Coordinates of N, CA and C in Angstrom, one line a residue:
M744 N 12.8 -1.0 63.1 CA 12.1 0.0 63.0 C 10.8 -0.2 61.7
K745 N 9.9 0.3 61.9 CA 8.9 0.2 60.9 C 8.9 1.1 59.9
G746 N 8.7 0.5 58.5 CA 8.7 1.3 57.3 C 10.3 1.4 56.8
R747 N 11.3 0.6 57.5 CA 12.7 0.7 56.7 C 12.9 -0.2 55.9
D748 N 13.8 -0.1 55.0 CA 14.2 -1.1 54.0 C 15.2 -1.8 55.0
P749 N 15.1 -3.4 55.1 CA 16.2 -4.0 55.9 C 17.6 -4.1 55.0
G750 N 17.4 -4.1 54.1 CA 18.8 -4.2 53.3 C 19.7 -2.5 53.0
A751 N 18.8 -1.8 53.9 CA 19.5 -0.4 53.4 C 21.1 -0.2 54.5
E752 N 21.0 -1.4 55.5 CA 22.8 -0.7 55.9 C 23.5 -1.2 55.1
N753 N 23.2 -2.3 54.0 CA 24.3 -3.2 53.5 C 24.2 -2.2 52.1
A754 N 23.5 -1.6 51.7 CA 23.6 -1.1 50.4 C 24.9 0.0 50.1
P755 N 25.3 0.3 49.1 CA 26.3 1.2 49.1 C 25.8 2.8 48.9
A756 N 26.6 3.4 50.0 CA 26.1 5.0 49.9 C 26.2 5.5 48.6
H757 N 27.0 5.3 47.3 CA 26.7 6.1 46.6 C 26.6 5.0 45.0
K758 N 25.6 4.9 44.5 CA 25.4 4.1 43.4 C 25.8 4.8 41.8
L759 N 26.8 4.2 41.2 CA 26.8 4.9 39.6 C 25.5 5.0 38.8
P760 N 25.3 6.0 38.2 CA 24.0 5.5 37.1 C 24.7 4.7 35.9
V761 N 23.7 4.2 35.1 CA 23.9 3.4 34.1 C 25.0 3.8 33.3
W762 N 25.0 5.1 32.9 CA 26.2 5.4 32.0 C 27.5 5.4 32.6
G763 N 27.6 5.6 33.9 CA 28.7 5.6 34.8 C 29.3 4.1 34.7
E764 N 28.1 3.0 35.1 CA 28.8 1.7 34.9 C 29.5 1.4 33.7
V765 N 28.7 1.8 32.6 CA 29.0 1.5 31.2 C 30.5 1.8 31.3
L766 N 30.7 2.8 31.5 CA 31.9 4.1 31.1 C 33.3 3.4 31.8
V767 N 32.8 2.9 33.2 CA 33.6 2.2 34.0 C 33.9 0.6 33.0
G768 N 32.9 0.0 32.8 CA 33.6 -1.0 32.1 C 34.3 -1.1 30.7
V769 N 34.1 0.2 30.1 CA 34.5 0.3 28.5 C 36.0 0.8 29.0
L770 N 36.0 1.2 30.1 CA 37.5 1.8 31.0 C 38.4 0.6 30.6
T771 N 37.8 -0.2 31.5 CA 38.5 -1.4 32.1 C 39.0 -2.2 31.0
V772 N 38.0 -2.7 30.0 CA 38.2 -3.5 28.9 C 39.5 -2.5 28.5
L773 N 39.5 -1.5 27.8 CA 40.4 -1.2 27.1 C 41.8 -1.0 27.8
T774 N 41.9 -0.7 29.4 CA 43.1 -0.5 30.0 C 43.6 -2.1 29.8
L775 N 42.6 -3.0 30.0 CA 43.5 -4.7 29.9 C 43.9 -4.7 28.5
L776 N 43.0 -4.2 27.5 CA 43.7 -4.4 26.0 C 45.0 -3.6 25.7
F777 N 45.4 -2.4 26.5 CA 46.5 -1.9 26.5 C 47.7 -2.6 27.1
F778 N 47.1 -3.0 28.3 CA 48.3 -3.6 29.3 C 48.8 -4.8 28.6
S779 N 47.6 -5.5 28.2 CA 48.2 -7.2 27.4 C 48.8 -6.3 26.0
A780 N 48.7 -5.6 25.4 CA 49.7 -5.2 24.3 C 51.1 -5.0 24.9
L781 N 51.2 -4.2 25.8 CA 52.3 -3.9 26.0 C 53.2 -5.4 26.6
A782 N 52.4 -6.5 27.4 CA 53.2 -7.1 28.1 C 53.3 -8.3 27.1
L783 N 52.8 -8.2 25.8 CA 53.4 -9.2 24.9 C 54.3 -9.2 24.4
D784 N 55.4 -10.2 24.2 CA 56.9 -10.2 23.7 C 56.8 -9.8 22.2
S785 N 55.7 -10.5 21.5 CA 55.8 -9.9 19.9 C 55.2 -8.7 19.9
A786 N 56.0 -7.9 18.9 CA 55.6 -6.5 18.5 C 54.3 -6.7 17.6
G787 N 54.2 -7.7 16.9 CA 52.9 -7.7 15.9 C 51.8 -7.8 16.5
Q788 N 51.7 -8.8 17.9 CA 50.7 -9.1 18.4 C 50.1 -8.1 19.2
G789 N 51.2 -7.3 19.8 CA 51.0 -6.0 20.6 C 50.3 -5.1 19.6
L790 N 50.9 -5.0 18.4 CA 50.3 -3.8 17.4 C 48.7 -4.3 17.1
E791 N 48.5 -5.4 16.9 CA 47.2 -5.8 16.6 C 46.3 -5.7 17.8
L792 N 46.6 -5.9 19.2 CA 45.9 -5.5 19.9 C 45.5 -3.8 20.2
F793 N 46.7 -3.0 19.9 CA 46.5 -1.7 19.6 C 45.3 -1.2 18.7
E794 N 45.5 -1.9 17.6 CA 44.8 -1.5 16.5 C 43.5 -1.9 17.1
T795 N 43.2 -3.2 17.8 CA 41.7 -3.2 18.2 C 41.4 -2.2 19.0
A796 N 42.3 -1.6 20.1 CA 41.7 -1.0 20.9 C 41.4 0.2 20.1
V797 N 41.8 0.8 19.3 CA 41.8 2.1 18.7 C 40.5 2.2 17.4
R798 N 40.7 0.8 17.4 CA 39.1 1.0 16.5 C 37.7 0.8 17.5
L799 N 37.9 0.3 18.9 CA 36.9 0.3 19.5 C 36.7 1.6 20.2
G800 N 37.7 2.5 20.1 CA 37.5 3.9 20.9 C 36.8 4.7 20.2
P801 N 36.2 5.0 19.1 CA 34.9 5.7 18.6 C 34.0 4.8 18.9
I802 N 33.9 3.5 18.8 CA 32.3 3.0 19.0 C 32.3 3.1 20.8
C803 N 33.1 3.2 21.4 CA 33.0 3.3 22.9 C 32.5 4.7 23.2
A804 N 33.4 5.8 22.6 CA 32.7 7.0 22.4 C 31.4 7.5 22.2
A805 N 31.0 6.9 21.1 CA 29.7 6.9 20.5 C 28.4 6.6 21.5
T806 N 28.7 5.3 21.9 CA 28.0 4.5 22.6 C 27.8 5.7 24.4
I807 N 29.2 6.1 24.7 CA 28.9 6.8 25.9 C 28.2 8.5 25.6
A808 N 28.3 8.7 24.4 CA 27.4 9.9 24.1 C 26.1 9.8 23.6
W809 N 25.7 8.5 23.2 CA 24.3 8.3 23.4 C 23.8 8.0 24.6
L810 N 24.1 7.4 25.6 CA 24.3 7.0 26.8 C 23.5 8.2 27.5
G811 N 24.3 9.5 27.1 CA 24.3 10.7 28.0 C 23.1 11.3 27.3
V812 N 22.5 11.1 26.3 CA 22.1 12.2 25.1 C 20.5 11.3 25.3
S813 N 20.5 10.0 25.4 CA 19.0 9.6 25.4 C 18.1 9.9 26.5
P814 N 18.5 10.3 27.6 CA 17.7 10.5 28.7 C 17.2 11.7 28.6
T815 N 18.4 12.7 28.2 CA 17.8 14.1 27.9 C 16.5 14.4 27.1
M816 N 16.9 13.4 25.7 CA 15.7 13.2 24.7 C 14.5 13.1 25.3
R817 N 14.5 11.6 26.0 CA 13.3 11.5 26.4 C 12.6 12.5 27.5
N818 N 13.4 12.8 28.2 CA 13.0 13.9 29.0 C 12.3 15.0 28.3
N819 N 13.1 15.3 27.3 CA 12.7 16.8 26.2 C 11.0 16.1 25.8
R820 N 10.9 14.8 25.4 CA 9.6 14.6 24.6 C 8.4 14.3 25.7
E821 N 9.0 13.9 27.2 CA 7.8 13.9 28.1 C 7.5 15.1 28.5
Q822 N 8.4 16.3 28.7 CA 8.0 17.7 28.8 C 7.1 18.2 27.4
D823 N 7.3 18.2 26.5 CA 6.4 18.4 25.1 C 5.0 17.9 25.5
L824 N 5.3 16.4 25.8 CA 3.8 15.9 25.5 C 2.9 16.8 27.2
L825 N 3.9 17.0 28.5 CA 3.3 17.5 29.4 C 2.7 18.8 28.8
K826 N 3.4 19.6 28.1 CA 3.0 21.0 27.9 C 1.8 21.0 27.0
E827 N 1.7 20.1 26.0 CA 0.5 20.1 25.3 C -0.6 19.6 25.8
W828 N -0.3 18.7 27.2 CA -1.4 18.4 27.8 C -2.2 19.3 28.5
H829 N -1.3 20.2 29.1 CA -1.5 21.4 29.9 C -2.2 22.5 29.1
S830 N -1.6 22.7 27.9 CA -2.6 23.3 26.8 C -3.9 23.1 26.4
N831 N -4.1 21.7 26.3 CA -5.6 21.1 26.1 C -6.6 21.1 27.3
L832 N -5.7 21.1 28.5 CA -6.5 21.3 29.8 C -7.1 22.4 29.7
R833 N -6.0 23.7 29.6 CA -6.8 24.7 29.8 C -7.6 25.1 28.5
W834 N -7.4 24.6 27.4 CA -8.5 24.7 26.3 C -10.3 24.0 26.7
A835 N -9.9 22.4 27.3 CA -11.2 22.0 27.9 C -11.7 22.7 29.0
T836 N -11.1 23.4 30.1 CA -11.7 24.1 31.0 C -12.4 25.4 30.6
E837 N -11.7 25.9 29.6 CA -12.2 27.2 29.1 C -13.6 26.7 28.4
L838 N -13.7 25.9 27.8 CA -14.9 25.2 27.2 C -16.2 25.2 28.2
C839 N -15.8 24.4 29.5 CA -16.4 24.3 30.4 C -17.1 25.0 31.1
A840 N -16.3 26.6 31.0 CA -16.7 27.7 31.5 C -17.6 28.7 30.7
R841 N -18.4 28.0 29.6 CA -19.2 29.0 28.8 C -20.5 28.3 29.6
E842 N -21.3 29.2 28.7 CA -22.8 29.3 28.7 C -23.3 28.0 27.8
N843 N -22.6 28.1 26.8 CA -23.4 27.2 25.6 C -23.4 25.7 26.4
S844 N -24.4 24.8 26.4 CA -24.4 23.3 27.0 C -23.4 22.5 26.5
Q845 N -23.7 22.7 25.0 CA -22.8 21.6 23.8 C -21.4 21.9 24.1
Q846 N -21.1 23.3 24.1 CA -19.4 23.3 24.2 C -19.3 22.9 25.9
V847 N -20.1 23.1 26.8 CA -19.8 22.3 28.3 C -19.2 21.0 27.7
A848 N -20.4 20.4 27.2 CA -20.6 19.0 26.8 C -19.0 18.4 25.8
L849 N -18.8 19.3 25.2 CA -17.4 19.1 24.5 C -16.4 19.1 25.3
G850 N -16.4 20.3 26.3 CA -15.2 20.5 27.2 C -15.0 19.1 28.3
I851 N -16.2 18.5 28.7 CA -16.4 17.6 29.5 C -15.6 16.1 28.7
A852 N -16.0 16.2 27.4 CA -15.8 15.0 26.8 C -13.9 15.1 26.7
I853 N -13.4 16.3 26.5 CA -12.3 16.6 26.1 C -11.4 16.5 27.4
L854 N -12.1 16.7 28.3 CA -11.3 16.1 29.6 C -10.9 14.8 30.1
D855 N -12.4 14.1 29.8 CA -12.2 12.5 29.6 C -11.3 12.2 29.1
S856 N -11.0 12.4 27.8 CA -10.0 12.0 27.1 C -9.0 12.2 27.5
L857 N -8.2 13.4 28.1 CA -7.3 14.1 28.7 C -7.0 13.1 30.3
D858 N -8.0 12.3 30.7 CA -7.8 11.8 32.1 C -7.2 10.1 31.7
D859 N -7.2 9.8 30.5 CA -7.0 8.4 30.1 C -5.6 8.4 29.7
L860 N -5.0 9.7 29.5 CA -3.4 9.2 28.8 C -2.8 8.7 29.7
P861 N -1.8 7.9 29.2 CA -1.0 7.1 30.2 C 0.5 7.8 30.7
F862 N 0.6 8.9 30.1 CA 2.1 9.2 30.9 C 1.8 10.5 31.8
H863 N 0.5 10.9 32.4 CA 0.7 11.5 33.6 C 0.3 10.9 34.8
G864 N 0.4 11.5 35.9 CA 0.4 10.8 37.1 C -1.1 11.0 37.9
E865 N -0.6 10.8 39.2 CA -2.4 11.0 40.1 C -2.5 12.4 40.3
G866 N -1.8 13.2 40.2 CA -1.8 14.6 40.4 C -2.5 15.1 39.4
E867 N -2.3 14.9 37.9 CA -3.1 15.2 36.7 C -4.3 14.9 36.7
N868 N -4.5 13.4 37.5 CA -6.1 12.9 37.5 C -6.8 13.5 38.2
T869 N -6.1 14.0 39.3 CA -7.1 14.7 40.9 C -7.2 16.2 39.9
L870 N -6.4 17.0 39.0 CA -6.7 17.9 38.7 C -8.0 18.0 38.1
I871 N -8.0 17.0 36.9 CA -9.3 16.7 36.0 C -10.4 16.4 36.7
D872 N -10.4 15.6 37.8 CA -11.6 15.3 38.3 C -12.2 16.6 39.1
A873 N -11.1 17.6 39.7 CA -11.6 18.7 40.6 C -12.3 19.6 39.4
V874 N -12.0 19.6 38.2 CA -12.3 20.5 37.1 C -14.0 19.6 36.7
I875 N -14.0 18.7 36.8 CA -15.3 17.9 36.2 C -16.2 18.1 37.3
V876 N -15.8 18.0 38.6 CA -17.0 18.4 40.0 C -17.3 19.6 39.8
A877 N -16.1 20.2 39.8 CA -16.7 22.1 39.8 C -17.7 22.2 38.8
V878 N -17.8 21.6 37.5 CA -18.4 21.7 36.4 C -19.8 21.2 36.7
A879 N -19.9 20.2 37.2 CA -21.0 19.1 37.4 C -21.6 20.1 38.6
L880 N -21.2 20.7 39.5 CA -21.8 21.3 40.8 C -22.6 22.8 40.2
Q881 N -21.3 23.3 39.4 CA -22.2 24.3 38.4 C -23.2 24.1 37.8
Y882 N -23.3 23.3 37.0 CA -24.3 22.9 36.3 C -25.7 22.7 36.8
D883 N -25.7 22.0 38.3 CA -26.3 21.2 39.2 C -27.4 22.8 40.0
Q884 N -26.3 23.9 39.9 CA -26.7 25.4 40.6 C -27.5 25.8 39.3
T885 N -26.9 25.9 38.1 CA -28.0 26.6 37.3 C -29.0 25.7 36.9
E886 N -29.1 24.1 37.0 CA -30.6 23.6 36.8 C -31.2 24.3 38.1
E887 N -31.2 24.2 39.1 CA -31.9 24.5 40.1 C -32.4 25.6 40.1
G888 N -31.5 26.9 39.6 CA -32.0 28.4 39.5 C -33.1 28.1 38.3
S889 N -32.8 27.6 37.5 CA -33.8 27.7 36.4 C -35.2 27.0 36.6
E890 N -35.2 26.0 37.3 CA -36.5 25.4 37.9 C -37.4 26.4 38.8
S891 N -36.7 27.2 39.4 CA -37.3 28.0 40.9 C -38.1 29.1 39.8

């Protein structure tokens, strides 16, 4: 069939996120440490393995917490950037809607700078292009009206 991924039939139905895979790995290592400590005949060696596992516990917990919080913090930063971008877009479009040609030129320059930012997608570029086209059409209509 056209458009289908050829490896889709062999792919697992559910894939763990990265933090889930790390958690499984950490739990496996800790389980092996505890099992090894219990299996050893010498009490001293078993105690050393238990102490090693106890030292690794807080490090593992901190790593898991960081893996959980890091995407949330990244998403918050992205949301803040987009919120500021929308605020600047609103300000630029308000400048473009004014009668003063200098303010309209400033609005177009701001729109042009907003169009070059790396964190937004094609939808935002399309929105800016639509505003610029509308301002250009309005300017052309104004110029034609003043020539008559």
